Amino acid sequence: MTREEKSVVIEELTAQLADNTNIYLTDISGLDAATTSNLRRACFKSNIKLAVVKNTLLHKAMEASEKDFGDLPSTLKGNTSVMYSETGNAPAKVIKEFRKKSEKPLLKGAFIEEAIYIGDELLDTLVEIKSREELLGEIITLLQSPAKNVISALKSGGGTIAGIVKTLSEKEG
């Protein structure tokens, strides 16, 4: 690979790092062709982009990036694959599900919404991270609950102020 080709790859990696807020570094070495194909298919179904990268080029792209990757570059040893995802926990879920049948992929580290996670032992923690959509759903549910109580009180209180107050006070207790 020429110096110019390496520069182009580093620029492309730097752009991908800038465009993605959820980045997982994994080790998929040793997987046979069929297993690798199955992993790629699982990633595609979960809207995850999987790419095998050269450690030195990824390290240079991380240095060129405006993001602070902390100690994440220290995980760039051996074979490295990068998973890019819009959802923070999607790659962790794919890895965990995939490992029911295979020893790999191993999680080297992750950069999720500016937080850094290093080590395969954090896989379960990453699976539990709620996506933006899940958090919004929980917030909406919490906000709807008081409104439902008021509507219920209005209906069961017979339409009078005293009846509404009485119904609401019973629900509080």
Tab-separated table of N, CA and C in Angstrom:
chain	number	residue	atom	x	y	z
A	1	MET	N	0.858	-1.173	0.000
A	1	MET	CA	0.000	0.000	0.000
A	1	MET	C	0.909	1.242	0.000
A	2	THR	N	0.657	2.138	-0.931
A	2	THR	CA	1.485	3.337	-1.021
A	2	THR	C	1.106	4.347	0.054
A	3	ARG	N	1.965	5.319	0.240
A	3	ARG	CA	1.707	6.370	1.232
A	3	ARG	C	0.403	7.117	0.906
A	4	GLU	N	0.159	7.356	-0.381
A	4	GLU	CA	-1.069	8.051	-0.803
A	4	GLU	C	-2.302	7.211	-0.488
A	5	GLU	N	-2.203	5.905	-0.737
A	5	GLU	CA	-3.337	5.018	-0.450
A	5	GLU	C	-3.620	4.978	1.053
A	6	LYS	N	-2.551	4.953	1.848
A	6	LYS	CA	-2.727	4.961	3.292
A	6	LYS	C	-3.387	6.262	3.743
A	7	SER	N	-2.988	7.372	3.156
A	7	SER	CA	-3.584	8.662	3.506
A	7	SER	C	-5.072	8.689	3.203
A	8	VAL	N	-5.429	8.113	2.064
A	8	VAL	CA	-6.850	8.067	1.688
A	8	VAL	C	-7.631	7.219	2.697
A	9	VAL	N	-7.088	6.069	3.076
A	9	VAL	CA	-7.763	5.188	4.038
A	9	VAL	C	-7.904	5.897	5.383
A	10	ILE	N	-6.859	6.579	5.818
A	10	ILE	CA	-6.917	7.305	7.095
A	10	ILE	C	-7.987	8.391	7.040
A	11	GLU	N	-8.063	9.106	5.923
A	11	GLU	CA	-9.101	10.143	5.770
A	11	GLU	C	-10.491	9.534	5.823
A	12	GLU	N	-10.677	8.393	5.160
A	12	GLU	CA	-11.984	7.728	5.167
A	12	GLU	C	-12.346	7.254	6.573
A	13	LEU	N	-11.375	6.656	7.274
A	13	LEU	CA	-11.623	6.212	8.647
A	13	LEU	C	-11.935	7.387	9.563
A	14	THR	N	-11.204	8.488	9.397
A	14	THR	CA	-11.447	9.684	10.215
A	14	THR	C	-12.866	10.200	9.977
A	15	ALA	N	-13.316	10.187	8.723
A	15	ALA	CA	-14.679	10.626	8.402
A	15	ALA	C	-15.710	9.697	9.036
A	16	GLN	N	-15.455	8.378	8.997
A	16	GLN	CA	-16.389	7.431	9.600
A	16	GLN	C	-16.444	7.610	11.116
A	17	LEU	N	-15.309	7.867	11.728
A	17	LEU	CA	-15.289	8.109	13.174
A	17	LEU	C	-16.076	9.375	13.516
A	18	ALA	N	-15.964	10.377	12.665
A	18	ALA	CA	-16.682	11.635	12.900
A	18	ALA	C	-18.187	11.462	12.717
A	19	ASP	N	-18.575	10.612	11.775
A	19	ASP	CA	-19.995	10.442	11.444
A	19	ASP	C	-20.743	9.512	12.386
A	20	ASN	N	-20.026	8.766	13.222
A	20	ASN	CA	-20.666	7.764	14.078
A	20	ASN	C	-20.425	8.073	15.549
A	21	THR	N	-21.497	7.981	16.344
A	21	THR	CA	-21.376	8.222	17.783
A	21	THR	C	-21.221	6.921	18.563
A	22	ASN	N	-21.433	5.785	17.897
A	22	ASN	CA	-21.326	4.482	18.546
A	22	ASN	C	-20.372	3.612	17.745
A	23	ILE	N	-19.206	3.354	18.338
A	23	ILE	CA	-18.146	2.642	17.647
A	23	ILE	C	-17.634	1.520	18.556
A	24	TYR	N	-17.681	0.308	18.049
A	24	TYR	CA	-17.198	-0.859	18.793
A	24	TYR	C	-15.947	-1.397	18.107
A	25	LEU	N	-14.932	-1.751	18.886
A	25	LEU	CA	-13.742	-2.413	18.377
A	25	LEU	C	-13.801	-3.862	18.835
A	26	THR	N	-13.698	-4.778	17.880
A	26	THR	CA	-13.845	-6.193	18.196
A	26	THR	C	-12.723	-7.009	17.562
A	27	ASP	N	-12.628	-8.244	18.010
A	27	ASP	CA	-11.693	-9.204	17.441
A	27	ASP	C	-12.514	-10.352	16.884
A	28	ILE	N	-12.477	-10.501	15.550
A	28	ILE	CA	-13.204	-11.604	14.919
A	28	ILE	C	-12.236	-12.583	14.258
A	29	SER	N	-10.962	-12.489	14.626
A	29	SER	CA	-9.958	-13.369	14.014
A	29	SER	C	-10.275	-14.826	14.317
A	30	GLY	N	-9.945	-15.669	13.373
A	30	GLY	CA	-10.142	-17.100	13.566
A	30	GLY	C	-11.514	-17.600	13.149
A	31	LEU	N	-12.428	-16.703	12.802
A	31	LEU	CA	-13.741	-17.158	12.346
A	31	LEU	C	-13.605	-17.678	10.917
A	32	ASP	N	-14.237	-18.816	10.630
A	32	ASP	CA	-14.176	-19.320	9.259
A	32	ASP	C	-15.100	-18.490	8.367
A	33	ALA	N	-15.033	-18.733	7.081
A	33	ALA	CA	-15.778	-17.920	6.107
A	33	ALA	C	-17.289	-17.949	6.369
A	34	ALA	N	-17.828	-19.116	6.664
A	34	ALA	CA	-19.270	-19.235	6.892
A	34	ALA	C	-19.687	-18.463	8.144
A	35	THR	N	-18.909	-18.571	9.213
A	35	THR	CA	-19.236	-17.879	10.458
A	35	THR	C	-19.107	-16.365	10.280
A	36	THR	N	-18.062	-15.942	9.560
A	36	THR	CA	-17.892	-14.512	9.285
A	36	THR	C	-19.064	-13.990	8.470
A	37	SER	N	-19.500	-14.778	7.497
A	37	SER	CA	-20.655	-14.393	6.675
A	37	SER	C	-21.913	-14.263	7.545
A	38	ASN	N	-22.092	-15.191	8.473
A	38	ASN	CA	-23.244	-15.126	9.384
A	38	ASN	C	-23.177	-13.876	10.265
A	39	LEU	N	-21.969	-13.544	10.732
A	39	LEU	CA	-21.803	-12.337	11.546
A	39	LEU	C	-22.131	-11.087	10.728
A	40	ARG	N	-21.631	-11.037	9.508
A	40	ARG	CA	-21.928	-9.874	8.643
A	40	ARG	C	-23.432	-9.750	8.399
A	41	ARG	N	-24.087	-10.887	8.202
A	41	ARG	CA	-25.540	-10.884	7.982
A	41	ARG	C	-26.270	-10.379	9.233
A	42	ALA	N	-25.845	-10.838	10.407
A	42	ALA	CA	-26.471	-10.390	11.661
A	42	ALA	C	-26.266	-8.889	11.849
A	43	CYS	N	-25.079	-8.406	11.510
A	43	CYS	CA	-24.811	-6.964	11.603
A	43	CYS	C	-25.701	-6.190	10.648
A	44	PHE	N	-25.808	-6.668	9.408
A	44	PHE	CA	-26.636	-5.992	8.404
A	44	PHE	C	-28.088	-5.899	8.868
A	45	LYS	N	-28.616	-6.995	9.424
A	45	LYS	CA	-30.008	-7.008	9.898
A	45	LYS	C	-30.229	-6.009	11.035
A	46	SER	N	-29.169	-5.742	11.817
A	46	SER	CA	-29.280	-4.810	12.942
A	46	SER	C	-28.784	-3.409	12.594
A	47	ASN	N	-28.598	-3.162	11.306
A	47	ASN	CA	-28.160	-1.847	10.823
A	47	ASN	C	-26.797	-1.444	11.409
A	48	ILE	N	-25.875	-2.403	11.417
A	48	ILE	CA	-24.519	-2.187	11.926
A	48	ILE	C	-23.556	-2.380	10.770
A	49	LYS	N	-22.634	-1.445	10.621
A	49	LYS	CA	-21.614	-1.589	9.586
A	49	LYS	C	-20.389	-2.235	10.223
A	50	LEU	N	-19.915	-3.327	9.636
A	50	LEU	CA	-18.756	-4.057	10.135
A	50	LEU	C	-17.623	-3.910	9.133
A	51	ALA	N	-16.444	-3.508	9.621
A	51	ALA	CA	-15.289	-3.347	8.736
A	51	ALA	C	-14.031	-3.833	9.444
A	52	VAL	N	-13.202	-4.558	8.713
A	52	VAL	CA	-11.905	-4.972	9.228
A	52	VAL	C	-10.925	-3.852	8.893
A	53	VAL	N	-10.102	-3.472	9.864
A	53	VAL	CA	-9.189	-2.338	9.664
A	53	VAL	C	-7.764	-2.693	10.099
A	54	LYS	N	-6.822	-1.931	9.580
A	54	LYS	CA	-5.441	-2.045	10.047
A	54	LYS	C	-5.301	-1.171	11.283
A	55	ASN	N	-4.728	-1.730	12.329
A	55	ASN	CA	-4.594	-1.013	13.597
A	55	ASN	C	-3.866	0.318	13.448
A	56	THR	N	-2.769	0.324	12.712
A	56	THR	CA	-1.992	1.563	12.602
A	56	THR	C	-2.787	2.654	11.907
A	57	LEU	N	-3.551	2.289	10.893
A	57	LEU	CA	-4.345	3.286	10.170
A	57	LEU	C	-5.493	3.796	11.036
A	58	LEU	N	-6.144	2.891	11.778
A	58	LEU	CA	-7.226	3.311	12.669
A	58	LEU	C	-6.673	4.205	13.787
A	59	HIS	N	-5.507	3.856	14.299
A	59	HIS	CA	-4.881	4.659	15.354
A	59	HIS	C	-4.623	6.084	14.847
A	60	LYS	N	-4.106	6.198	13.621
A	60	LYS	CA	-3.845	7.526	13.044
A	60	LYS	C	-5.152	8.283	12.809
A	61	ALA	N	-6.202	7.561	12.409
A	61	ALA	CA	-7.509	8.201	12.204
A	61	ALA	C	-8.065	8.703	13.535
A	62	MET	N	-7.878	7.931	14.611
A	62	MET	CA	-8.336	8.359	15.942
A	62	MET	C	-7.579	9.613	16.381
A	63	GLU	N	-6.281	9.640	16.102
A	63	GLU	CA	-5.483	10.822	16.450
A	63	GLU	C	-5.942	12.037	15.659
A	64	ALA	N	-6.330	11.835	14.400
A	64	ALA	CA	-6.756	12.943	13.542
A	64	ALA	C	-8.186	13.397	13.853
A	65	SER	N	-8.927	12.550	14.537
A	65	SER	CA	-10.327	12.859	14.852
A	65	SER	C	-10.428	13.950	15.921
A	66	GLU	N	-11.542	14.646	15.905
A	66	GLU	CA	-11.803	15.662	16.929
A	66	GLU	C	-12.332	15.032	18.212
A	67	LYS	N	-12.695	13.761	18.155
A	67	LYS	CA	-13.216	13.064	19.332
A	67	LYS	C	-12.071	12.626	20.231
A	68	ASP	N	-12.365	12.539	21.525
A	68	ASP	CA	-11.378	12.055	22.489
A	68	ASP	C	-11.653	10.581	22.753
A	69	PHE	N	-10.799	9.721	22.224
A	69	PHE	CA	-10.985	8.287	22.373
A	69	PHE	C	-10.300	7.727	23.611
A	70	GLY	N	-9.733	8.585	24.433
A	70	GLY	CA	-9.116	8.151	25.690
A	70	GLY	C	-8.134	7.017	25.494
A	71	ASP	N	-8.326	5.923	26.247
A	71	ASP	CA	-7.432	4.761	26.176
A	71	ASP	C	-7.835	3.756	25.094
A	72	LEU	N	-8.861	4.050	24.328
A	72	LEU	CA	-9.329	3.109	23.310
A	72	LEU	C	-8.237	2.707	22.309
A	73	PRO	N	-7.369	3.625	21.866
A	73	PRO	CA	-6.308	3.202	20.943
A	73	PRO	C	-5.384	2.116	21.519
A	74	SER	N	-5.309	2.014	22.840
A	74	SER	CA	-4.457	0.983	23.447
A	74	SER	C	-4.983	-0.428	23.178
A	75	THR	N	-6.233	-0.560	22.733
A	75	THR	CA	-6.813	-1.873	22.434
A	75	THR	C	-6.480	-2.336	21.021
A	76	LEU	N	-5.825	-1.482	20.254
A	76	LEU	CA	-5.529	-1.803	18.860
A	76	LEU	C	-4.309	-2.719	18.750
A	77	LYS	N	-4.515	-3.955	19.129
A	77	LYS	CA	-3.489	-4.993	19.031
A	77	LYS	C	-4.152	-6.212	18.409
A	78	GLY	N	-3.378	-6.979	17.672
A	78	GLY	CA	-3.961	-8.152	17.024
A	78	GLY	C	-4.921	-7.719	15.925
A	79	ASN	N	-5.858	-8.582	15.600
A	79	ASN	CA	-6.837	-8.249	14.562
A	79	ASN	C	-7.934	-7.371	15.138
A	80	THR	N	-8.321	-6.369	14.363
A	80	THR	CA	-9.368	-5.457	14.822
A	80	THR	C	-10.424	-5.273	13.744
A	81	SER	N	-11.665	-5.353	14.162
A	81	SER	CA	-12.805	-5.030	13.316
A	81	SER	C	-13.570	-3.919	14.012
A	82	VAL	N	-14.164	-3.038	13.213
A	82	VAL	CA	-14.917	-1.924	13.758
A	82	VAL	C	-16.385	-2.129	13.423
A	83	MET	N	-17.233	-1.884	14.423
A	83	MET	CA	-18.682	-1.912	14.216
A	83	MET	C	-19.201	-0.500	14.444
A	84	TYR	N	-19.889	0.035	13.447
A	84	TYR	CA	-20.501	1.361	13.552
A	84	TYR	C	-22.010	1.171	13.630
A	85	SER	N	-22.655	1.905	14.549
A	85	SER	CA	-24.091	1.742	14.712
A	85	SER	C	-24.733	3.048	15.174
A	86	GLU	N	-25.971	3.264	14.767
A	86	GLU	CA	-26.714	4.431	15.245
A	86	GLU	C	-27.252	4.181	16.651
A	87	THR	N	-27.457	2.924	17.001
A	87	THR	CA	-27.986	2.556	18.310
A	87	THR	C	-26.844	2.052	19.185
A	88	GLY	N	-26.702	2.636	20.376
A	88	GLY	CA	-25.571	2.347	21.243
A	88	GLY	C	-25.410	0.903	21.649
A	89	ASN	N	-26.522	0.200	21.882
A	89	ASN	CA	-26.407	-1.166	22.382
A	89	ASN	C	-26.568	-2.235	21.303
A	90	ALA	N	-26.853	-1.849	20.069
A	90	ALA	CA	-27.090	-2.839	19.010
A	90	ALA	C	-25.886	-3.749	18.761
A	91	PRO	N	-24.666	-3.217	18.628
A	91	PRO	CA	-23.537	-4.132	18.427
A	91	PRO	C	-23.334	-5.079	19.615
A	92	ALA	N	-23.522	-4.587	20.830
A	92	ALA	CA	-23.362	-5.441	22.012
A	92	ALA	C	-24.373	-6.588	21.978
A	93	LYS	N	-25.601	-6.286	21.574
A	93	LYS	CA	-26.628	-7.330	21.492
A	93	LYS	C	-26.275	-8.366	20.424
A	94	VAL	N	-25.767	-7.891	19.275
A	94	VAL	CA	-25.376	-8.819	18.208
A	94	VAL	C	-24.220	-9.703	18.682
A	95	ILE	N	-23.226	-9.090	19.320
A	95	ILE	CA	-22.074	-9.856	19.818
A	95	ILE	C	-22.537	-10.908	20.826
A	96	LYS	N	-23.362	-10.498	21.766
A	96	LYS	CA	-23.817	-11.427	22.806
A	96	LYS	C	-24.613	-12.588	22.196
A	97	GLU	N	-25.506	-12.274	21.287
A	97	GLU	CA	-26.306	-13.308	20.630
A	97	GLU	C	-25.410	-14.243	19.807
A	98	PHE	N	-24.446	-13.652	19.100
A	98	PHE	CA	-23.569	-14.434	18.244
A	98	PHE	C	-22.687	-15.374	19.069
A	99	ARG	N	-22.331	-14.938	20.256
A	99	ARG	CA	-21.429	-15.738	21.095
A	99	ARG	C	-22.138	-16.923	21.750
A	100	LYS	N	-23.407	-17.061	21.549
A	100	LYS	CA	-24.086	-18.267	22.018
A	100	LYS	C	-23.616	-19.474	21.205
A	101	LYS	N	-23.127	-19.222	19.957
A	101	LYS	CA	-22.696	-20.293	19.070
A	101	LYS	C	-21.197	-20.250	18.781
A	102	SER	N	-20.527	-19.158	19.132
A	102	SER	CA	-19.125	-18.983	18.771
A	102	SER	C	-18.380	-18.256	19.896
A	103	GLU	N	-17.069	-18.431	19.969
A	103	GLU	CA	-16.279	-17.742	20.994
A	103	GLU	C	-16.091	-16.262	20.666
A	104	LYS	N	-16.246	-15.927	19.419
A	104	LYS	CA	-15.998	-14.555	18.978
A	104	LYS	C	-17.257	-14.015	18.339
A	105	PRO	N	-17.367	-12.733	18.182
A	105	PRO	CA	-16.363	-11.695	18.360
A	105	PRO	C	-16.120	-11.358	19.834
A	106	LEU	N	-14.884	-10.965	20.114
A	106	LEU	CA	-14.528	-10.474	21.439
A	106	LEU	C	-14.586	-8.953	21.413
A	107	LEU	N	-15.097	-8.381	22.471
A	107	LEU	CA	-15.160	-6.923	22.568
A	107	LEU	C	-13.837	-6.392	23.091
A	108	LYS	N	-13.182	-5.564	22.296
A	108	LYS	CA	-11.947	-4.912	22.748
A	108	LYS	C	-12.292	-3.626	23.487
A	109	GLY	N	-13.208	-2.871	22.905
A	109	GLY	CA	-13.608	-1.614	23.517
A	109	GLY	C	-14.718	-0.972	22.713
A	110	ALA	N	-15.290	0.090	23.276
A	110	ALA	CA	-16.379	0.790	22.604
A	110	ALA	C	-16.353	2.268	22.958
A	111	PHE	N	-16.802	3.062	22.012
A	111	PHE	CA	-16.972	4.498	22.184
A	111	PHE	C	-18.452	4.741	21.926
A	112	ILE	N	-19.204	5.054	22.994
A	112	ILE	CA	-20.647	5.212	22.865
A	112	ILE	C	-21.039	6.578	23.411
A	113	GLU	N	-21.504	7.425	22.485
A	113	GLU	CA	-21.937	8.779	22.870
A	113	GLU	C	-20.895	9.449	23.772
A	114	GLU	N	-19.632	9.372	23.403
A	114	GLU	CA	-18.507	9.999	24.093
A	114	GLU	C	-18.038	9.258	25.343
A	115	ALA	N	-18.694	8.165	25.723
A	115	ALA	CA	-18.240	7.354	26.859
A	115	ALA	C	-17.378	6.220	26.310
A	116	ILE	N	-16.343	5.863	27.066
A	116	ILE	CA	-15.403	4.846	26.607
A	116	ILE	C	-15.496	3.619	27.514
A	117	TYR	N	-15.584	2.456	26.883
A	117	TYR	CA	-15.652	1.179	27.585
A	117	TYR	C	-14.534	0.305	27.038
A	118	ILE	N	-13.739	-0.278	27.919
A	118	ILE	CA	-12.631	-1.123	27.473
A	118	ILE	C	-12.713	-2.477	28.158
A	119	GLY	N	-12.712	-3.535	27.346
A	119	GLY	CA	-12.687	-4.892	27.869
A	119	GLY	C	-13.947	-5.683	27.581
A	120	ASP	N	-13.745	-6.961	27.292
A	120	ASP	CA	-14.846	-7.860	26.962
A	120	ASP	C	-15.791	-8.071	28.139
A	121	GLU	N	-15.291	-7.888	29.358
A	121	GLU	CA	-16.145	-8.099	30.535
A	121	GLU	C	-17.263	-7.056	30.642
A	122	LEU	N	-17.198	-5.989	29.848
A	122	LEU	CA	-18.231	-4.943	29.881
A	122	LEU	C	-19.357	-5.185	28.867
A	123	LEU	N	-19.320	-6.319	28.190
A	123	LEU	CA	-20.327	-6.607	27.170
A	123	LEU	C	-21.751	-6.540	27.732
A	124	ASP	N	-21.993	-7.167	28.888
A	124	ASP	CA	-23.337	-7.150	29.477
A	124	ASP	C	-23.764	-5.728	29.843
A	125	THR	N	-22.839	-4.930	30.311
A	125	THR	CA	-23.132	-3.525	30.631
A	125	THR	C	-23.593	-2.792	29.375
A	126	LEU	N	-22.902	-3.038	28.270
A	126	LEU	CA	-23.248	-2.366	27.012
A	126	LEU	C	-24.585	-2.845	26.461
A	127	VAL	N	-24.902	-4.111	26.681
A	127	VAL	CA	-26.207	-4.634	26.234
A	127	VAL	C	-27.329	-3.892	26.957
A	128	GLU	N	-27.105	-3.550	28.231
A	128	GLU	CA	-28.138	-2.906	29.052
A	128	GLU	C	-28.318	-1.416	28.777
A	129	ILE	N	-27.388	-0.810	28.040
A	129	ILE	CA	-27.534	0.615	27.729
A	129	ILE	C	-28.796	0.797	26.904
A	130	LYS	N	-29.587	1.764	27.295
A	130	LYS	CA	-30.837	2.006	26.581
A	130	LYS	C	-30.575	2.917	25.376
A	131	SER	N	-31.244	2.604	24.287
A	131	SER	CA	-31.126	3.442	23.096
A	131	SER	C	-31.921	4.724	23.317
A	132	ARG	N	-31.659	5.687	22.490
A	132	ARG	CA	-32.375	6.965	22.566
A	132	ARG	C	-33.883	6.731	22.451
A	133	GLU	N	-34.279	5.825	21.541
A	133	GLU	CA	-35.696	5.543	21.333
A	133	GLU	C	-36.314	4.906	22.576
A	134	GLU	N	-35.575	3.987	23.215
A	134	GLU	CA	-36.089	3.353	24.432
A	134	GLU	C	-36.259	4.372	25.554
A	135	LEU	N	-35.298	5.267	25.694
A	135	LEU	CA	-35.393	6.304	26.732
A	135	LEU	C	-36.563	7.238	26.469
A	136	LEU	N	-36.741	7.645	25.223
A	136	LEU	CA	-37.874	8.518	24.887
A	136	LEU	C	-39.200	7.827	25.186
A	137	GLY	N	-39.280	6.535	24.874
A	137	GLY	CA	-40.497	5.779	25.160
A	137	GLY	C	-40.812	5.752	26.650
A	138	GLU	N	-39.769	5.555	27.471
A	138	GLU	CA	-39.981	5.539	28.924
A	138	GLU	C	-40.409	6.908	29.440
A	139	ILE	N	-39.801	7.959	28.919
A	139	ILE	CA	-40.160	9.321	29.352
A	139	ILE	C	-41.598	9.638	28.976
A	140	ILE	N	-41.981	9.277	27.761
A	140	ILE	CA	-43.363	9.537	27.316
A	140	ILE	C	-44.351	8.770	28.190
A	141	THR	N	-44.020	7.520	28.520
A	141	THR	CA	-44.891	6.724	29.391
A	141	THR	C	-45.038	7.393	30.759
A	142	LEU	N	-43.920	7.859	31.300
A	142	LEU	CA	-43.968	8.534	32.606
A	142	LEU	C	-44.782	9.820	32.547
A	143	LEU	N	-44.657	10.545	31.457
A	143	LEU	CA	-45.411	11.796	31.319
A	143	LEU	C	-46.898	11.548	31.100
A	144	GLN	N	-47.232	10.453	30.449
A	144	GLN	CA	-48.640	10.155	30.184
A	144	GLN	C	-49.363	9.674	31.436
A	145	SER	N	-48.656	9.062	32.345
A	145	SER	CA	-49.279	8.491	33.531
A	145	SER	C	-50.080	9.511	34.339
A	146	PRO	N	-49.527	10.692	34.693
A	146	PRO	CA	-50.324	11.671	35.438
A	146	PRO	C	-51.541	12.162	34.646
A	147	ALA	N	-51.371	12.321	33.337
A	147	ALA	CA	-52.493	12.781	32.517
A	147	ALA	C	-53.619	11.747	32.529
A	148	LYS	N	-53.266	10.467	32.469
A	148	LYS	CA	-54.280	9.407	32.503
A	148	LYS	C	-55.015	9.413	33.841
A	149	ASN	N	-54.290	9.684	34.940
A	149	ASN	CA	-54.925	9.743	36.256
A	149	ASN	C	-55.939	10.875	36.317
A	150	VAL	N	-55.597	12.025	35.764
A	150	VAL	CA	-56.509	13.171	35.774
A	150	VAL	C	-57.731	12.870	34.931
A	151	ILE	N	-57.538	12.308	33.741
A	151	ILE	CA	-58.674	11.977	32.868
A	151	ILE	C	-59.569	10.952	33.542
A	152	SER	N	-58.961	9.950	34.162
A	152	SER	CA	-59.726	8.930	34.873
A	152	SER	C	-60.532	9.568	36.005
A	153	ALA	N	-59.918	10.486	36.721
A	153	ALA	CA	-60.602	11.159	37.832
A	153	ALA	C	-61.763	11.997	37.314
A	154	LEU	N	-61.551	12.649	36.198
A	154	LEU	CA	-62.624	13.470	35.629
A	154	LEU	C	-63.829	12.599	35.259
A	155	LYS	N	-63.561	11.448	34.706
A	155	LYS	CA	-64.645	10.561	34.281
A	155	LYS	C	-65.359	9.933	35.474
A	156	SER	N	-64.615	9.494	36.475
A	156	SER	CA	-65.242	8.794	37.590
A	156	SER	C	-65.770	9.733	38.672
A	157	GLY	N	-65.394	11.000	38.616
A	157	GLY	CA	-65.823	11.951	39.642
A	157	GLY	C	-67.205	12.525	39.378
A	158	GLY	N	-67.843	12.067	38.349
A	158	GLY	CA	-69.194	12.536	38.076
A	158	GLY	C	-69.215	13.966	37.530
A	159	GLY	N	-68.110	14.516	37.200
A	159	GLY	CA	-68.071	15.847	36.597
A	159	GLY	C	-68.127	16.982	37.600
A	160	THR	N	-68.248	16.705	38.885
A	160	THR	CA	-68.274	17.783	39.871
A	160	THR	C	-66.890	17.955	40.465
A	161	ILE	N	-66.574	19.156	40.876
A	161	ILE	CA	-65.263	19.449	41.462
A	161	ILE	C	-65.030	18.576	42.685
A	162	ALA	N	-66.026	18.450	43.547
A	162	ALA	CA	-65.867	17.659	44.771
A	162	ALA	C	-65.607	16.193	44.419
A	163	GLY	N	-66.301	15.691	43.429
A	163	GLY	CA	-66.117	14.299	43.017
A	163	GLY	C	-64.726	14.067	42.440
A	164	ILE	N	-64.239	15.030	41.651
A	164	ILE	CA	-62.898	14.910	41.052
A	164	ILE	C	-61.832	14.928	42.145
A	165	VAL	N	-61.947	15.863	43.086
A	165	VAL	CA	-60.977	15.966	44.185
A	165	VAL	C	-60.990	14.682	45.009
A	166	LYS	N	-62.182	14.166	45.273
A	166	LYS	CA	-62.299	12.950	46.068
A	166	LYS	C	-61.628	11.775	45.349
A	167	THR	N	-61.868	11.621	44.031
A	167	THR	CA	-61.288	10.518	43.263
A	167	THR	C	-59.764	10.632	43.214
A	168	LEU	N	-59.268	11.863	42.985
A	168	LEU	CA	-57.815	12.053	42.937
A	168	LEU	C	-57.167	11.768	44.271
A	169	SER	N	-57.799	12.183	45.356
A	169	SER	CA	-57.205	11.954	46.697
A	169	SER	C	-57.199	10.461	47.016
A	170	GLU	N	-58.204	9.721	46.545
A	170	GLU	CA	-58.217	8.274	46.765
A	170	GLU	C	-57.080	7.598	46.001
A	171	LYS	N	-56.776	8.089	44.791
A	171	LYS	CA	-55.691	7.512	44.005
A	171	LYS	C	-54.330	7.818	44.616
A	172	GLU	N	-54.200	8.944	45.265
A	172	GLU	CA	-52.935	9.316	45.907
A	172	GLU	C	-52.631	8.361	47.051
A	173	GLY	N	-53.631	7.986	47.791
A	173	GLY	CA	-53.444	7.144	48.967
A	173	GLY	C	-53.254	5.754	48.611
